[in-house]
Short mmCIF file of C-alpha atoms in Angstrom, two decimals:
data_model
loop_
_atom_site.label_atom_id
_atom_site.label_comp_id
_atom_site.label_asym_id
_atom_site.label_seq_id
_atom_site.Cartn_x
_atom_site.Cartn_y
_atom_site.Cartn_z
CA MET A 1 75.80 -172.01 -191.86
CA PRO A 2 74.07 -175.86 -192.07
CA ASP A 3 70.45 -175.64 -194.00
CA SER A 4 68.71 -177.68 -190.74
CA ALA A 5 69.39 -174.78 -188.69
CA ALA A 6 68.24 -171.80 -191.78
CA ALA A 7 65.16 -174.48 -192.27
CA VAL A 8 62.21 -172.44 -191.52
CA GLU A 9 59.66 -174.27 -188.32
CA ARG A 10 56.62 -174.91 -189.32
CA PRO A 11 53.29 -174.74 -186.92
CA VAL A 12 52.56 -178.30 -185.66
CA VAL A 13 49.24 -178.98 -186.65
CA GLY A 14 47.55 -182.26 -185.14
CA THR A 15 47.05 -184.17 -188.03
CA ARG A 16 47.29 -187.36 -190.32
CA LEU A 17 46.48 -185.96 -193.57
CA PRO A 18 49.83 -185.51 -195.82
CA ARG A 19 50.36 -182.01 -196.26
CA GLY A 20 49.08 -179.63 -198.91
CA THR A 21 45.85 -180.84 -199.15
CA THR A 22 43.07 -178.85 -199.10
CA ALA A 23 41.87 -180.65 -195.98
CA ARG A 24 44.57 -179.81 -194.04
CA VAL A 25 44.16 -176.23 -195.14
CA VAL A 26 40.93 -176.11 -193.89
CA LEU A 27 41.17 -178.14 -190.95
CA ALA A 28 44.32 -175.57 -189.99
CA SER A 29 42.75 -172.70 -191.04
CA SER A 30 39.52 -173.30 -189.01
CA ARG A 31 41.05 -173.20 -185.61
CA ASN A 32 42.03 -169.61 -186.26
CA ALA A 33 38.17 -170.03 -186.07
CA TRP A 34 37.87 -171.94 -182.75
CA ALA A 35 40.40 -169.21 -181.04
CA ASP A 36 38.57 -166.19 -182.99
CA LEU A 37 35.30 -167.48 -181.54
CA ALA A 38 36.99 -168.15 -178.11
CA ALA A 39 38.63 -164.69 -178.48
CA THR A 40 35.50 -163.04 -179.11
CA PHE A 41 33.10 -164.79 -176.28
CA THR A 42 32.85 -166.65 -173.31
CA PRO A 43 30.36 -168.87 -172.52
CA LEU A 44 28.52 -166.54 -170.43
CA THR A 45 29.08 -163.51 -173.17
CA TRP A 46 27.72 -165.72 -175.48
CA THR A 47 24.03 -166.99 -173.60
CA LEU A 48 23.50 -163.07 -171.87
CA GLY A 49 24.60 -160.98 -173.96
CA TRP A 50 24.50 -162.66 -178.53
CA LEU A 51 21.82 -165.20 -177.64
CA GLY A 52 19.74 -163.24 -175.38
CA ARG A 53 19.78 -160.65 -177.78
CA ILE A 54 19.04 -162.81 -180.42
CA VAL A 55 15.72 -164.31 -178.83
CA ALA A 56 14.48 -161.01 -178.48
CA GLN A 57 14.81 -160.25 -181.83
CA VAL A 58 12.87 -162.86 -182.77
CA ILE A 59 10.12 -162.94 -179.84
CA PHE A 60 9.62 -158.69 -181.42
CA TYR A 61 8.82 -160.59 -184.83
CA ALA A 62 6.10 -162.43 -182.90
CA LEU A 63 5.10 -160.28 -181.27
CA ILE A 64 3.84 -158.30 -184.20
CA GLY A 65 2.07 -161.08 -186.09
CA SER A 66 0.14 -161.54 -182.07
CA LEU A 67 -0.95 -157.11 -182.36
CA LEU A 68 -2.36 -158.19 -185.51
CA GLY A 69 -4.65 -160.45 -184.14
CA SER A 70 -3.36 -163.97 -186.00
CA PRO A 71 -2.08 -166.97 -184.09
CA ASP A 72 -0.98 -168.49 -187.48
CA ARG A 73 0.82 -164.66 -188.15
CA MET A 74 2.34 -164.55 -184.90
CA ARG A 75 3.36 -167.97 -185.46
CA TYR A 76 5.37 -167.49 -189.18
CA LEU A 77 6.80 -164.02 -188.54
CA TYR A 78 8.42 -166.45 -184.88
CA ILE A 79 9.70 -169.18 -187.29
CA GLY A 80 10.96 -167.35 -190.10
CA ALA A 81 12.75 -164.65 -187.61
CA ALA A 82 13.78 -167.49 -185.44
CA VAL A 83 15.07 -169.17 -188.85
CA VAL A 84 16.45 -166.86 -190.28
CA ALA A 85 19.21 -166.15 -186.84
CA THR A 86 20.98 -168.81 -188.49
CA ALA A 87 21.51 -167.52 -191.53
CA MET A 88 22.58 -163.72 -190.46
CA GLU A 89 24.89 -165.25 -187.98
CA THR A 90 26.69 -167.63 -191.34
CA LEU A 91 26.38 -163.77 -192.82
CA LEU A 92 29.10 -162.95 -190.55
CA VAL A 93 31.93 -164.48 -192.55
CA VAL A 94 31.79 -161.92 -194.18
CA SER A 95 33.44 -159.28 -191.26
CA THR A 96 36.36 -162.02 -190.33
CA SER A 97 37.16 -162.71 -193.62
CA THR A 98 37.36 -159.11 -195.04
CA ARG A 99 39.02 -158.46 -191.71
CA GLU A 100 42.49 -160.20 -192.64
CA ARG A 101 43.22 -157.52 -195.25
CA TYR A 102 41.95 -155.17 -193.06
CA SER A 103 45.03 -156.67 -190.56
CA GLY A 104 47.57 -157.14 -193.14
CA THR A 105 47.13 -160.92 -193.03
CA LEU A 106 45.92 -161.76 -196.74
CA PRO A 107 49.03 -160.39 -198.83
CA LEU A 108 50.51 -163.41 -196.44
CA LEU A 109 47.59 -165.16 -197.36
CA VAL A 110 48.07 -164.94 -201.23
CA ALA A 111 51.84 -165.44 -201.39
CA SER A 112 51.83 -168.92 -199.51
CA PRO A 113 51.83 -171.98 -201.91
CA SER A 114 48.09 -172.69 -200.92
CA ARG A 115 45.29 -172.07 -202.35
CA LEU A 116 43.11 -168.89 -201.07
CA TRP A 117 39.59 -170.77 -201.62
CA PRO A 118 40.08 -173.50 -198.54
CA VAL A 119 41.44 -170.69 -196.00
CA PHE A 120 38.76 -168.91 -196.30
CA LEU A 121 36.79 -172.03 -196.07
CA GLY A 122 37.64 -172.78 -192.90
CA ARG A 123 38.37 -169.70 -191.59
CA SER A 124 34.63 -168.30 -190.45
CA VAL A 125 33.77 -171.88 -189.87
CA GLN A 126 32.77 -171.00 -185.75
CA TRP A 127 30.00 -168.90 -186.92
CA LEU A 128 27.88 -172.60 -188.18
CA PRO A 129 27.01 -174.22 -184.72
CA SER A 130 26.63 -170.49 -183.09
CA GLY A 131 23.94 -170.18 -185.39
CA VAL A 132 22.24 -173.29 -185.36
CA ALA A 133 22.32 -172.89 -181.07
CA THR A 134 20.76 -169.88 -181.24
CA ALA A 135 18.17 -171.08 -183.62
CA THR A 136 17.51 -173.99 -181.40
CA VAL A 137 17.03 -172.32 -177.77
CA ALA A 138 14.85 -170.47 -180.71
CA LEU A 139 12.70 -172.60 -182.11
CA PHE A 140 12.61 -175.84 -179.42
CA ALA A 141 12.99 -173.63 -175.61
CA ILE A 142 11.19 -170.48 -176.82
CA GLY A 143 8.97 -171.49 -179.67
CA PRO A 144 6.39 -173.30 -178.07
CA ALA A 145 5.11 -170.40 -175.63
CA PHE A 146 4.51 -168.88 -179.41
CA GLY A 147 2.76 -171.69 -180.88
CA VAL A 148 5.11 -173.86 -182.40
CA ARG A 149 5.91 -176.53 -181.56
CA PHE A 150 7.12 -180.11 -183.48
CA THR A 151 6.95 -183.58 -182.68
CA LEU A 152 9.77 -185.74 -181.67
CA SER A 153 10.49 -186.90 -185.34
CA SER A 154 10.17 -183.16 -186.62
CA GLY A 155 11.75 -181.78 -184.17
CA PHE A 156 14.79 -184.09 -185.25
CA ALA A 157 14.47 -183.22 -188.90
CA ALA A 158 13.64 -179.81 -188.04
CA PHE A 159 17.53 -179.32 -186.31
CA GLY A 160 19.19 -181.29 -188.99
CA VAL A 161 17.52 -178.57 -191.80
CA LEU A 162 19.58 -175.75 -189.25
CA VAL A 163 22.76 -177.55 -190.22
CA LEU A 164 22.18 -177.97 -193.68
CA VAL A 165 20.61 -173.58 -192.88
CA ALA A 166 23.86 -172.88 -191.69
CA ILE A 167 25.92 -174.89 -194.39
CA THR A 168 24.43 -173.22 -197.08
CA THR A 169 24.58 -170.40 -196.14
CA TYR A 170 27.64 -170.17 -195.77
CA GLY A 171 28.11 -170.48 -198.97
CA TYR A 172 26.54 -167.51 -200.43
CA GLY A 173 28.13 -165.61 -197.47
CA LEU A 174 31.87 -166.99 -198.61
CA ALA A 175 30.94 -165.68 -202.19
CA LEU A 176 30.00 -162.38 -200.37
CA ALA A 177 33.13 -162.17 -199.06
CA ALA A 178 35.18 -163.09 -202.17
CA LEU A 179 33.04 -159.68 -203.43
CA VAL A 180 34.57 -157.74 -200.70
CA LEU A 181 37.33 -158.26 -200.50
CA ARG A 182 38.16 -157.07 -203.48
CA PHE A 183 35.67 -153.83 -203.64
CA MET A 184 36.28 -153.25 -199.47
CA ARG A 185 34.04 -149.71 -199.88
CA LEU A 186 31.30 -152.39 -199.88
CA ARG A 187 31.95 -154.31 -197.02
CA ASN A 188 29.67 -152.44 -193.85
CA TRP A 189 26.28 -152.52 -197.09
CA ALA A 190 27.06 -155.57 -198.19
CA THR A 191 26.00 -157.97 -195.15
CA ASN A 192 22.76 -155.47 -194.60
CA LEU A 193 21.60 -155.36 -198.11
CA SER A 194 22.11 -159.34 -198.46
CA TYR A 195 20.44 -159.83 -194.69
CA THR A 196 17.54 -157.71 -195.81
CA VAL A 197 16.96 -159.08 -198.95
CA MET A 198 16.59 -162.73 -197.85
CA MET A 199 14.56 -160.86 -194.91
CA LEU A 200 11.84 -160.15 -197.41
CA ILE A 201 11.79 -162.51 -200.67
CA CYS A 202 13.04 -166.16 -198.90
CA GLY A 203 9.19 -166.52 -197.55
CA VAL A 204 10.36 -164.94 -193.96
CA THR A 205 7.92 -162.66 -193.08
CA VAL A 206 5.42 -162.53 -195.69
CA PRO A 207 5.14 -165.92 -197.86
CA LEU A 208 6.44 -166.04 -201.13
CA SER A 209 3.03 -165.97 -203.12
CA PHE A 210 3.01 -161.91 -202.15
CA TRP A 211 5.62 -161.41 -204.39
CA PRO A 212 5.36 -160.87 -208.03
CA VAL A 213 6.54 -163.95 -210.19
CA TRP A 214 10.02 -162.46 -211.50
CA LEU A 215 10.72 -161.96 -207.37
CA GLN A 216 9.66 -165.87 -206.60
CA GLY A 217 12.18 -167.00 -208.75
CA ALA A 218 14.91 -164.46 -207.88
CA ALA A 219 14.65 -165.51 -204.10
CA GLN A 220 15.28 -169.23 -205.62
CA VAL A 221 19.08 -168.24 -205.62
CA PHE A 222 18.75 -168.19 -202.43
CA PRO A 223 18.85 -171.35 -199.93
CA LEU A 224 17.23 -170.58 -196.87
CA THR A 225 14.44 -170.37 -199.56
CA HIS A 226 14.08 -173.90 -199.27
CA THR A 227 15.18 -174.95 -196.45
CA LEU A 228 13.03 -172.40 -193.96
CA HIS A 229 9.98 -174.16 -196.06
CA VAL A 230 11.14 -177.34 -195.39
CA ILE A 231 11.39 -176.21 -191.31
CA ARG A 232 7.62 -174.93 -191.84
CA LEU A 233 6.64 -178.18 -193.58
CA LEU A 234 8.00 -180.07 -190.41
CA GLU A 235 6.31 -177.92 -188.04
CA GLY A 236 3.23 -178.09 -189.75
CA GLY A 237 3.02 -181.97 -189.84
CA THR A 238 1.56 -181.18 -194.04
CA GLY A 239 4.64 -181.57 -196.04
CA ASP A 240 5.32 -185.50 -197.84
CA SER A 241 8.39 -187.24 -198.19
CA LEU A 242 8.79 -185.90 -202.45
CA THR A 243 8.11 -182.01 -201.25
CA ILE A 244 10.62 -181.88 -198.66
CA LEU A 245 13.46 -184.27 -200.45
CA THR A 246 13.26 -181.63 -203.03
CA SER A 247 13.13 -178.66 -201.45
CA LEU A 248 16.60 -179.77 -198.88
CA GLY A 249 17.91 -180.56 -203.04
CA LEU A 250 18.00 -177.15 -203.93
CA ALA A 251 19.36 -175.87 -201.11
CA VAL A 252 22.47 -177.79 -201.55
CA LEU A 253 22.41 -177.42 -205.52
CA THR A 254 22.27 -172.90 -204.91
CA SER A 255 23.96 -173.19 -202.23
CA LEU A 256 26.96 -175.29 -204.63
CA GLY A 257 26.82 -173.31 -206.98
CA TRP A 258 27.20 -170.64 -204.28
CA TYR A 259 30.57 -172.59 -203.22
CA GLY A 260 32.27 -172.03 -207.03
CA VAL A 261 31.49 -168.66 -206.77
CA ALA A 262 33.71 -168.08 -204.11
CA ALA A 263 36.23 -169.84 -204.51
CA PHE A 264 36.49 -168.67 -208.65
CA LEU A 265 36.41 -165.42 -207.26
CA LEU A 266 38.54 -166.11 -204.04
CA GLU A 267 41.37 -167.34 -206.40
CA ARG A 268 40.68 -164.36 -209.36
CA LEU A 269 41.85 -161.83 -206.32
CA ALA A 270 44.59 -164.27 -205.93
CA THR A 271 45.29 -164.26 -208.62
CA ALA A 272 45.41 -160.48 -210.12
CA GLY A 273 46.77 -159.94 -206.47
CA ARG A 274 50.41 -162.17 -207.05
CA ARG A 275 50.25 -160.28 -210.47
CA ARG A 276 49.68 -157.14 -209.95
CA GLY A 277 51.50 -156.90 -206.63
CA SER A 278 47.94 -154.53 -205.52
CA ILE A 279 46.61 -156.03 -202.63
CA GLU A 280 48.29 -153.65 -199.60
CA PHE A 281 49.28 -155.04 -196.54
CA ALA A 282 47.21 -153.23 -194.55
CA GLU A 283 43.85 -151.47 -195.44
CA SER A 284 41.99 -148.30 -194.27
#
């Protein structure tokens, strides 16, 4: 049989990026993400099901502030709940990443010539725009009913920060997913625990100053702490440029650290799996 007939036909990826590059792997993997989103939601089910649920959750927290008889408290809780919705949705990277092990495709990814971290970097990007869209509707469309108001310029800036919330939290979620891929028993509670911790100490429900100094320091490792602070400053019109840029810089730096941890853990997982054959084709 001629060699050409024995050659395996590769799927076509419509890009001019050279084969084998990290960018091409991320792009190819992200197509899985968009297909996954299309299979999970239609525009109608996303709007009425997912968006409606998250908006109801945000309003619930605002009503707690209303019961406290404080408009400022109501606005504080509303902004925190709306912004953390982006982080919460981004953390779904843990669920979609671990699905690769449950479905038995992880050993095939480990056996492929590509590095593992670019595959997972693109695998769950569908949650980023979805999370940003959810918080955008909550903050700008429904927020004014609860006293949350932005000027035109601060609104555009806040939207940009929401995008940064998604990107920076994705790094933390990816590191968490890399850990869970090795210890699958952590899958069910790891995301919920992380979400709860962020709700408590990142300034979502109570100011950072409420907590002891050591816990305030621990909160700095979460990018959400810094990005949420910026959105509060923009909404209140109280932040100067230096404070805002410093907080955004800290969010980016902590996020880069989490992306680095994620890449390290994923490559360690792949190396150990190739050496010991310890990654099963299905994990029950």
